[in-house]
Short mmCIF file of C-alpha atoms in Angstrom, two decimals:
data_model
loop_
_atom_site.label_atom_id
_atom_site.label_comp_id
_atom_site.label_asym_id
_atom_site.label_seq_id
_atom_site.Cartn_x
_atom_site.Cartn_y
_atom_site.Cartn_z
CA MET O 1 90.40 117.08 103.11
CA LEU O 2 91.92 116.48 99.68
CA VAL O 3 89.56 115.41 96.94
CA ASN O 4 90.13 114.18 93.42
CA LYS O 5 88.00 112.02 91.19
CA ARG O 6 89.43 108.72 92.42
CA VAL O 7 90.52 109.03 96.03
CA ILE O 8 89.39 111.02 99.06
CA VAL O 9 92.02 111.72 101.71
CA TYR O 10 90.66 112.61 105.12
CA ASN O 11 92.27 113.36 108.45
CA ASN O 12 89.47 112.67 110.91
CA LYS O 13 86.34 110.54 111.22
CA HIS O 14 83.97 113.51 110.91
CA MET O 15 85.24 114.41 107.46
CA LYS O 16 83.88 111.14 106.06
CA LYS O 17 80.34 112.12 107.07
CA ASP O 18 80.87 115.68 105.81
CA LEU O 19 81.90 114.31 102.44
CA TYR O 20 78.64 112.39 102.10
CA LEU O 21 76.66 115.49 103.06
CA LEU O 22 78.49 117.48 100.37
CA MET O 23 77.86 114.81 97.75
CA ILE O 24 74.16 114.49 98.62
CA GLY O 25 73.75 118.27 98.66
CA GLU O 26 75.41 118.61 95.27
CA ARG O 27 73.18 115.92 93.75
CA LEU O 28 70.10 117.61 95.24
CA ARG O 29 71.12 120.98 93.77
CA GLN O 30 71.76 119.39 90.36
CA ARG O 31 68.31 117.78 90.36
CA ARG O 32 66.64 121.04 91.45
CA GLU O 33 68.45 123.02 88.75
CA ALA O 34 67.66 120.36 86.13
CA VAL O 35 63.93 120.98 86.66
CA ARG O 36 64.59 124.75 86.74
CA LEU O 37 63.27 125.41 90.23
CA THR O 38 64.56 128.08 92.60
CA LEU O 39 65.13 127.52 96.29
CA ALA O 40 62.06 129.67 96.96
CA GLN O 41 59.87 127.49 94.73
CA VAL O 42 61.12 124.29 96.36
CA SER O 43 60.61 125.88 99.77
CA ARG O 44 56.96 126.68 99.00
CA ARG O 45 56.33 123.19 97.61
CA SER O 46 58.10 121.30 100.41
CA GLY O 47 57.52 123.46 103.48
CA VAL O 48 61.29 123.55 104.17
CA THR O 49 62.80 126.99 104.68
CA ILE O 50 65.07 128.47 102.02
CA ALA O 51 67.87 128.76 104.59
CA HIS O 52 67.61 125.07 105.49
CA LEU O 53 67.50 124.05 101.81
CA SER O 54 70.63 126.10 101.19
CA ARG O 55 72.45 124.48 104.12
CA VAL O 56 71.47 121.02 102.87
CA GLU O 57 72.67 121.78 99.32
CA ASN O 58 75.97 123.11 100.67
CA GLY O 59 76.53 120.09 102.91
CA LEU O 60 76.36 122.16 106.09
CA THR O 61 73.59 120.23 107.80
CA ASP O 62 72.50 116.62 108.09
CA PRO O 63 68.82 116.62 107.08
CA ARG O 64 66.29 114.16 108.37
CA LEU O 65 65.13 111.55 105.91
CA SER O 66 61.61 112.99 106.08
CA THR O 67 62.98 116.42 105.09
CA LEU O 68 64.87 114.94 102.15
CA GLN O 69 61.74 113.10 101.05
CA ARG O 70 59.66 116.30 101.12
CA VAL O 71 62.29 118.15 99.07
CA LEU O 72 62.58 115.28 96.59
CA ASP O 73 58.81 115.18 96.21
CA ALA O 74 58.85 118.93 95.54
CA ILE O 75 61.36 118.53 92.70
CA GLY O 76 59.76 115.37 91.33
CA ALA O 77 62.57 112.96 92.19
CA ASP O 78 63.02 109.96 94.41
CA LEU O 79 65.70 109.00 96.89
CA SER O 80 67.69 107.08 94.28
CA ALA O 81 68.27 110.38 92.44
CA ILE O 82 70.62 111.57 95.17
CA ALA O 83 72.08 108.22 96.21
CA VAL O 84 75.86 108.31 96.34
CA THR O 85 78.32 105.51 95.96
CA PRO O 86 81.11 105.69 98.48
CA PRO O 87 84.45 106.73 97.01
CA LYS O 88 87.67 105.08 98.06
CA ILE O 89 88.62 106.79 101.30
CA VAL O 90 92.23 106.84 102.47
CA PRO O 91 93.60 108.25 105.73
CA VAL O 92 96.14 111.05 105.32
CA GLU O 93 98.87 108.93 106.92
CA ALA O 94 98.41 106.18 104.34
CA ALA O 95 98.51 108.67 101.47
CA LEU O 96 101.71 110.24 102.81
CA MET O 97 103.37 106.83 103.22
CA ARG O 98 102.43 105.89 99.66
CA ARG O 99 103.75 109.21 98.37
CA ALA O 100 107.07 108.74 100.20
CA ALA O 101 107.41 105.21 98.82
CA GLY O 102 106.78 106.49 95.30
CA ARG O 103 109.40 109.20 95.67
CA GLU O 104 111.88 106.63 96.95
CA ARG O 105 111.24 104.44 93.90
CA LEU O 106 111.81 107.44 91.62
CA ASP O 107 115.04 108.35 93.40
CA ASP O 108 116.27 104.74 93.20
CA SER O 109 115.58 104.66 89.46
CA GLY O 110 117.47 107.90 88.87
CA VAL O 111 114.40 109.76 87.68
CA GLY O 112 113.72 111.58 90.94
CA VAL O 113 113.88 115.25 91.73
CA SER O 114 116.82 116.96 90.09
CA GLU O 115 118.13 120.39 89.25
CA PRO O 116 116.74 122.07 86.13
CA GLY O 117 120.19 122.02 84.51
CA ASP O 118 120.45 118.27 85.06
CA ARG O 119 117.06 117.72 83.41
CA LEU O 120 118.13 119.82 80.43
CA ASP O 121 121.36 117.82 80.14
CA ARG O 122 119.32 114.59 79.96
CA LYS O 123 117.07 116.12 77.30
CA GLU O 124 120.10 117.14 75.25
CA GLN O 125 121.47 113.60 75.50
CA MET O 126 118.19 112.40 73.98
CA GLY O 127 118.64 114.85 71.08
CA ILE O 128 116.09 117.42 72.22
CA ASP O 129 116.87 121.10 71.55
CA VAL O 130 116.89 122.90 74.91
CA GLY O 131 118.54 126.18 73.88
CA SER O 132 115.57 128.41 74.78
CA GLU O 133 114.99 126.60 78.07
CA ARG O 134 118.66 126.87 79.01
CA SER O 135 118.74 130.60 78.20
CA ALA O 136 115.71 131.08 80.46
CA LEU O 137 117.66 129.49 83.31
CA GLU O 138 120.63 131.83 82.97
CA PRO O 139 120.57 134.90 85.22
CA ALA O 140 119.81 138.15 83.42
#
């Protein structure tokens, strides 16, 4: 799974669910830390084991809604505090096709992948001093 701030790329249907578990767990941890509670303190207040709380915060388990509610009550938050908005999710195949199309457009425009010497030649044509870069390219 590849993740950045705008797009999630996944390669199977289970990864979509895992992503939500990770996001919910992260929000839960942030809320717990914001009120300066340890896992042990939340465990005592909620009746949920420390191990289970840790697995929930790390996105390793899918907690029941009743468990989430007990934990949220223990940290003084409600369900909206950990609600996540779904990111744009793109299958790997679609991302690879888009990437290939972008590279093709770059190649067609003459700006595509080139040798370092060619790039330095273009810089020189634009009046940019490339002496130090060119000397770094030369074998020692």
